[in-house]
Amino acid sequence: MSYPTPWQGQGSQQPWQGHSGASMLAATADRERTVDVLRAGFAEGRLREDELEKRVARAYDARTVGELMLLVADLPQGPQAPAVLQGPQTGFRPVPPTFLPAPPPTNGKAVGALVCGLLTVFTAGLTGIPAVVLGHTARAEIRQTDEGGDGFALTGLVFGWLAITGWTLILLFAIVAAASST
């Protein structure tokens, strides 16, 4: 025997009645967040595929935030109640950081560029060229893949170019000094 669940729209009780935030009209971003939570629940094995499809369809048809909250109320990542519903009087808390989406991975070449760039201080600039090459390569990959680490790559580039410029000036002065002494 199966019992109807609140998200199926059956049953007479609406847990969000009386709360003004639940009757707030849902935005596209609210629907997308709900679908993301549903897909995460499916990926974790908490929902069957047919149940996922039904809930996703209902999410896109939902008019209010309350309807969306019902769709994810039995999943660990939901519901994320709006600020008007959060607080001790309503029993809702914000989604814990554990359940928020993970940040994008950091590009490995960007980390390499940062390390090589910082090592220019200790290697008298010898790691400047690898820092520049890795930095430019990493920034190109980051633009294509939406990975993190652009700041690392940029820092490696700055230190690398400073080292290359420093060595170029030293060599230029040495050549000028050698030419003027003859």
PDB file of C-alpha atoms in Angstrom:
ATOM      1  CA  MET A   1       0.000   0.000   0.000  1.00  0.00           C
ATOM      2  CA  SER A   2       1.457   3.346  -0.945  1.00  0.00           C
ATOM      3  CA  TYR A   3       0.650   6.570   0.794  1.00  0.00           C
ATOM      4  CA  PRO A   4       0.460   9.822  -1.141  1.00  0.00           C
ATOM      5  CA  THR A   5       3.310  12.215  -0.530  1.00  0.00           C
ATOM      6  CA  PRO A   6       2.848  15.978  -0.194  1.00  0.00           C
ATOM      7  CA  TRP A   7       4.625  16.725  -3.459  1.00  0.00           C
ATOM      8  CA  GLN A   8       2.041  14.690  -5.399  1.00  0.00           C
ATOM      9  CA  GLY A   9      -0.571  17.293  -4.523  1.00  0.00           C
ATOM     10  CA  GLN A  10      -2.807  14.827  -2.730  1.00  0.00           C
ATOM     11  CA  GLY A  11      -4.118  15.319   0.762  1.00  0.00           C
ATOM     12  CA  SER A  12      -5.817  18.308   2.226  1.00  0.00           C
ATOM     13  CA  GLN A  13      -3.073  19.662   4.471  1.00  0.00           C
ATOM     14  CA  GLN A  14      -0.833  22.369   3.120  1.00  0.00           C
ATOM     15  CA  PRO A  15       2.021  22.895   5.596  1.00  0.00           C
ATOM     16  CA  TRP A  16       2.763  26.333   4.157  1.00  0.00           C
ATOM     17  CA  GLN A  17      -0.697  27.846   4.707  1.00  0.00           C
ATOM     18  CA  GLY A  18      -0.631  30.968   6.781  1.00  0.00           C
ATOM     19  CA  HIS A  19       2.955  31.844   5.867  1.00  0.00           C
ATOM     20  CA  SER A  20       3.171  34.766   3.475  1.00  0.00           C
ATOM     21  CA  GLY A  21       6.522  33.676   1.954  1.00  0.00           C
ATOM     22  CA  ALA A  22       5.209  30.322   0.739  1.00  0.00           C
ATOM     23  CA  SER A  23       2.577  32.044  -1.374  1.00  0.00           C
ATOM     24  CA  MET A  24       5.234  34.241  -2.993  1.00  0.00           C
ATOM     25  CA  LEU A  25       5.422  33.706  -6.742  1.00  0.00           C
ATOM     26  CA  ALA A  26       8.359  31.539  -7.792  1.00  0.00           C
ATOM     27  CA  ALA A  27      11.090  32.921 -10.019  1.00  0.00           C
ATOM     28  CA  THR A  28      12.880  30.976 -12.727  1.00  0.00           C
ATOM     29  CA  ALA A  29      15.936  30.819 -10.462  1.00  0.00           C
ATOM     30  CA  ASP A  30      13.796  29.216  -7.734  1.00  0.00           C
ATOM     31  CA  ARG A  31      12.590  26.566 -10.167  1.00  0.00           C
ATOM     32  CA  GLU A  32      16.140  25.881 -11.402  1.00  0.00           C
ATOM     33  CA  ARG A  33      17.422  25.530  -7.825  1.00  0.00           C
ATOM     34  CA  THR A  34      14.624  23.065  -7.083  1.00  0.00           C
ATOM     35  CA  VAL A  35      15.454  21.039 -10.204  1.00  0.00           C
ATOM     36  CA  ASP A  36      19.131  21.009  -9.182  1.00  0.00           C
ATOM     37  CA  VAL A  37      18.189  19.663  -5.748  1.00  0.00           C
ATOM     38  CA  LEU A  38      15.983  17.021  -7.353  1.00  0.00           C
ATOM     39  CA  ARG A  39      18.759  15.935  -9.723  1.00  0.00           C
ATOM     40  CA  ALA A  40      21.183  15.721  -6.810  1.00  0.00           C
ATOM     41  CA  GLY A  41      18.677  13.543  -4.967  1.00  0.00           C
ATOM     42  CA  PHE A  42      18.422  11.290  -8.013  1.00  0.00           C
ATOM     43  CA  ALA A  43      22.217  11.103  -8.324  1.00  0.00           C
ATOM     44  CA  GLU A  44      22.438  10.062  -4.662  1.00  0.00           C
ATOM     45  CA  GLY A  45      19.876   7.304  -5.230  1.00  0.00           C
ATOM     46  CA  ARG A  46      17.146   8.975  -3.170  1.00  0.00           C
ATOM     47  CA  LEU A  47      14.701   9.245  -6.096  1.00  0.00           C
ATOM     48  CA  ARG A  48      13.759   6.843  -8.862  1.00  0.00           C
ATOM     49  CA  GLU A  49      13.942   8.121 -12.426  1.00  0.00           C
ATOM     50  CA  ASP A  50      10.165   8.190 -12.914  1.00  0.00           C
ATOM     51  CA  GLU A  51       9.724  10.109  -9.656  1.00  0.00           C
ATOM     52  CA  LEU A  52      12.445  12.561 -10.721  1.00  0.00           C
ATOM     53  CA  GLU A  53      10.694  13.217 -14.033  1.00  0.00           C
ATOM     54  CA  LYS A  54       7.347  13.846 -12.318  1.00  0.00           C
ATOM     55  CA  ARG A  55       8.873  16.209  -9.775  1.00  0.00           C
ATOM     56  CA  VAL A  56      10.862  18.117 -12.398  1.00  0.00           C
ATOM     57  CA  ALA A  57       7.718  18.598 -14.457  1.00  0.00           C
ATOM     58  CA  ARG A  58       5.865  19.858 -11.362  1.00  0.00           C
ATOM     59  CA  ALA A  59       8.775  22.186 -10.538  1.00  0.00           C
ATOM     60  CA  TYR A  60       8.571  23.855 -13.920  1.00  0.00           C
ATOM     61  CA  ASP A  61       4.789  24.163 -13.556  1.00  0.00           C
ATOM     62  CA  ALA A  62       4.943  25.518  -9.984  1.00  0.00           C
ATOM     63  CA  ARG A  63       3.614  29.033  -9.413  1.00  0.00           C
ATOM     64  CA  THR A  64       4.697  29.609  -5.814  1.00  0.00           C
ATOM     65  CA  VAL A  65       7.750  29.033  -3.662  1.00  0.00           C
ATOM     66  CA  GLY A  66       5.632  26.879  -1.356  1.00  0.00           C
ATOM     67  CA  GLU A  67       4.906  24.436  -4.175  1.00  0.00           C
ATOM     68  CA  LEU A  68       8.630  24.192  -4.903  1.00  0.00           C
ATOM     69  CA  MET A  69       9.461  23.619  -1.241  1.00  0.00           C
ATOM     70  CA  LEU A  70       7.047  20.695  -1.124  1.00  0.00           C
ATOM     71  CA  LEU A  71       8.890  19.041  -4.013  1.00  0.00           C
ATOM     72  CA  VAL A  72      12.206  18.956  -2.147  1.00  0.00           C
ATOM     73  CA  ALA A  73      11.016  18.797   1.468  1.00  0.00           C
ATOM     74  CA  ASP A  74      11.985  15.112   1.806  1.00  0.00           C
ATOM     75  CA  LEU A  75      15.492  15.603   0.379  1.00  0.00           C
ATOM     76  CA  PRO A  76      18.531  16.661   2.430  1.00  0.00           C
ATOM     77  CA  GLN A  77      19.250  19.686   0.236  1.00  0.00           C
ATOM     78  CA  GLY A  78      15.794  21.149   0.483  1.00  0.00           C
ATOM     79  CA  PRO A  79      13.790  23.055   1.219  1.00  0.00           C
ATOM     80  CA  GLN A  80      15.674  26.313   1.220  1.00  0.00           C
ATOM     81  CA  ALA A  81      13.089  28.601   2.668  1.00  0.00           C
ATOM     82  CA  PRO A  82      13.075  32.270   1.780  1.00  0.00           C
ATOM     83  CA  ALA A  83      14.161  34.726   4.468  1.00  0.00           C
ATOM     84  CA  VAL A  84      10.554  35.416   5.517  1.00  0.00           C
ATOM     85  CA  LEU A  85      10.106  31.737   6.399  1.00  0.00           C
ATOM     86  CA  GLN A  86      13.423  31.231   8.170  1.00  0.00           C
ATOM     87  CA  GLY A  87      13.621  31.578  11.894  1.00  0.00           C
ATOM     88  CA  PRO A  88      12.694  29.863  15.128  1.00  0.00           C
ATOM     89  CA  GLN A  89       8.967  30.603  14.798  1.00  0.00           C
ATOM     90  CA  THR A  90       8.700  28.661  11.527  1.00  0.00           C
ATOM     91  CA  GLY A  91      11.170  25.849  12.222  1.00  0.00           C
ATOM     92  CA  PHE A  92      13.059  26.384   8.954  1.00  0.00           C
ATOM     93  CA  ARG A  93      16.803  26.862   8.786  1.00  0.00           C
ATOM     94  CA  PRO A  94      18.976  27.765   5.809  1.00  0.00           C
ATOM     95  CA  VAL A  95      20.595  24.942   3.867  1.00  0.00           C
ATOM     96  CA  PRO A  96      23.808  23.882   5.638  1.00  0.00           C
ATOM     97  CA  PRO A  97      27.029  24.482   3.681  1.00  0.00           C
ATOM     98  CA  THR A  98      27.482  20.712   3.426  1.00  0.00           C
ATOM     99  CA  PHE A  99      24.602  20.513   0.981  1.00  0.00           C
ATOM    100  CA  LEU A 100      25.483  23.541  -1.138  1.00  0.00           C
ATOM    101  CA  PRO A 101      26.999  22.869  -4.552  1.00  0.00           C
ATOM    102  CA  ALA A 102      30.732  22.272  -4.476  1.00  0.00           C
ATOM    103  CA  PRO A 103      32.930  25.018  -5.890  1.00  0.00           C
ATOM    104  CA  PRO A 104      34.452  24.287  -9.284  1.00  0.00           C
ATOM    105  CA  PRO A 105      37.770  22.409  -9.241  1.00  0.00           C
ATOM    106  CA  THR A 106      40.962  24.446  -9.445  1.00  0.00           C
ATOM    107  CA  ASN A 107      42.959  24.146 -12.646  1.00  0.00           C
ATOM    108  CA  GLY A 108      46.215  22.271 -11.981  1.00  0.00           C
ATOM    109  CA  LYS A 109      48.230  24.377 -14.386  1.00  0.00           C
ATOM    110  CA  ALA A 110      47.087  27.496 -12.546  1.00  0.00           C
ATOM    111  CA  VAL A 111      48.480  26.060  -9.321  1.00  0.00           C
ATOM    112  CA  GLY A 112      51.706  25.209 -11.176  1.00  0.00           C
ATOM    113  CA  ALA A 113      51.917  28.771 -12.497  1.00  0.00           C
ATOM    114  CA  LEU A 114      51.500  30.154  -8.980  1.00  0.00           C
ATOM    115  CA  VAL A 115      54.175  27.854  -7.553  1.00  0.00           C
ATOM    116  CA  CYS A 116      56.640  28.631 -10.355  1.00  0.00           C
ATOM    117  CA  GLY A 117      55.880  32.334 -10.054  1.00  0.00           C
ATOM    118  CA  LEU A 118      56.488  32.356  -6.313  1.00  0.00           C
ATOM    119  CA  LEU A 119      59.652  30.294  -6.740  1.00  0.00           C
ATOM    120  CA  THR A 120      61.141  33.016  -8.958  1.00  0.00           C
ATOM    121  CA  VAL A 121      62.010  34.826  -5.727  1.00  0.00           C
ATOM    122  CA  PHE A 122      64.059  31.852  -4.484  1.00  0.00           C
ATOM    123  CA  THR A 123      65.492  30.697  -7.850  1.00  0.00           C
ATOM    124  CA  ALA A 124      66.648  34.126  -9.004  1.00  0.00           C
ATOM    125  CA  GLY A 125      63.975  34.147 -11.693  1.00  0.00           C
ATOM    126  CA  LEU A 126      64.776  30.803 -13.331  1.00  0.00           C
ATOM    127  CA  THR A 127      61.196  29.557 -12.940  1.00  0.00           C
ATOM    128  CA  GLY A 128      59.786  32.682 -14.628  1.00  0.00           C
ATOM    129  CA  ILE A 129      59.381  31.151 -18.094  1.00  0.00           C
ATOM    130  CA  PRO A 130      57.504  28.052 -16.836  1.00  0.00           C
ATOM    131  CA  ALA A 131      55.296  30.367 -14.754  1.00  0.00           C
ATOM    132  CA  VAL A 132      54.369  32.417 -17.833  1.00  0.00           C
ATOM    133  CA  VAL A 133      53.752  29.369 -20.033  1.00  0.00           C
ATOM    134  CA  LEU A 134      51.654  27.622 -17.373  1.00  0.00           C
ATOM    135  CA  GLY A 135      49.793  30.835 -16.543  1.00  0.00           C
ATOM    136  CA  HIS A 136      48.731  31.527 -20.127  1.00  0.00           C
ATOM    137  CA  THR A 137      47.797  27.879 -20.712  1.00  0.00           C
ATOM    138  CA  ALA A 138      45.803  27.734 -17.480  1.00  0.00           C
ATOM    139  CA  ARG A 139      43.872  30.935 -18.223  1.00  0.00           C
ATOM    140  CA  ALA A 140      42.920  29.601 -21.666  1.00  0.00           C
ATOM    141  CA  GLU A 141      41.720  26.310 -20.139  1.00  0.00           C
ATOM    142  CA  ILE A 142      39.825  28.118 -17.370  1.00  0.00           C
ATOM    143  CA  ARG A 143      37.900  30.171 -19.935  1.00  0.00           C
ATOM    144  CA  GLN A 144      36.891  26.979 -21.766  1.00  0.00           C
ATOM    145  CA  THR A 145      36.069  24.747 -18.793  1.00  0.00           C
ATOM    146  CA  ASP A 146      34.839  27.193 -16.108  1.00  0.00           C
ATOM    147  CA  GLU A 147      37.360  25.809 -13.625  1.00  0.00           C
ATOM    148  CA  GLY A 148      38.656  27.874 -10.736  1.00  0.00           C
ATOM    149  CA  GLY A 149      42.151  29.217 -10.270  1.00  0.00           C
ATOM    150  CA  ASP A 150      42.227  32.303 -12.475  1.00  0.00           C
ATOM    151  CA  GLY A 151      43.776  34.314  -9.631  1.00  0.00           C
ATOM    152  CA  PHE A 152      46.494  31.678  -9.202  1.00  0.00           C
ATOM    153  CA  ALA A 153      47.296  31.776 -12.910  1.00  0.00           C
ATOM    154  CA  LEU A 154      47.363  35.576 -12.956  1.00  0.00           C
ATOM    155  CA  THR A 155      49.673  35.723  -9.931  1.00  0.00           C
ATOM    156  CA  GLY A 156      52.027  33.240 -11.606  1.00  0.00           C
ATOM    157  CA  LEU A 157      51.964  35.353 -14.771  1.00  0.00           C
ATOM    158  CA  VAL A 158      52.814  38.558 -12.907  1.00  0.00           C
ATOM    159  CA  PHE A 159      55.752  37.007 -11.049  1.00  0.00           C
ATOM    160  CA  GLY A 160      56.914  35.207 -14.194  1.00  0.00           C
ATOM    161  CA  TRP A 161      56.859  38.345 -16.333  1.00  0.00           C
ATOM    162  CA  LEU A 162      58.600  40.336 -13.591  1.00  0.00           C
ATOM    163  CA  ALA A 163      61.389  37.727 -13.501  1.00  0.00           C
ATOM    164  CA  ILE A 164      61.714  37.674 -17.282  1.00  0.00           C
ATOM    165  CA  THR A 165      61.771  41.472 -17.418  1.00  0.00           C
ATOM    166  CA  GLY A 166      64.393  41.560 -14.659  1.00  0.00           C
ATOM    167  CA  TRP A 167      66.641  39.079 -16.457  1.00  0.00           C
ATOM    168  CA  THR A 168      66.179  40.939 -19.739  1.00  0.00           C
ATOM    169  CA  LEU A 169      67.248  44.219 -18.129  1.00  0.00           C
ATOM    170  CA  ILE A 170      70.262  42.578 -16.466  1.00  0.00           C
ATOM    171  CA  LEU A 171      71.361  41.034 -19.783  1.00  0.00           C
ATOM    172  CA  LEU A 172      70.773  44.314 -21.604  1.00  0.00           C
ATOM    173  CA  PHE A 173      72.896  46.224 -19.064  1.00  0.00           C
ATOM    174  CA  ALA A 174      75.619  43.540 -19.288  1.00  0.00           C
ATOM    175  CA  ILE A 175      75.691  43.829 -23.095  1.00  0.00           C
ATOM    176  CA  VAL A 176      75.816  47.635 -22.962  1.00  0.00           C
ATOM    177  CA  ALA A 177      78.567  47.509 -20.325  1.00  0.00           C
ATOM    178  CA  ALA A 178      80.573  44.980 -22.374  1.00  0.00           C
ATOM    179  CA  ALA A 179      80.146  47.050 -25.541  1.00  0.00           C
ATOM    180  CA  SER A 180      81.172  50.293 -23.867  1.00  0.00           C
ATOM    181  CA  SER A 181      84.298  48.803 -22.251  1.00  0.00           C
ATOM    182  CA  THR A 182      85.800  47.763 -25.610  1.00  0.00           C
TER     183      THR A 182
END
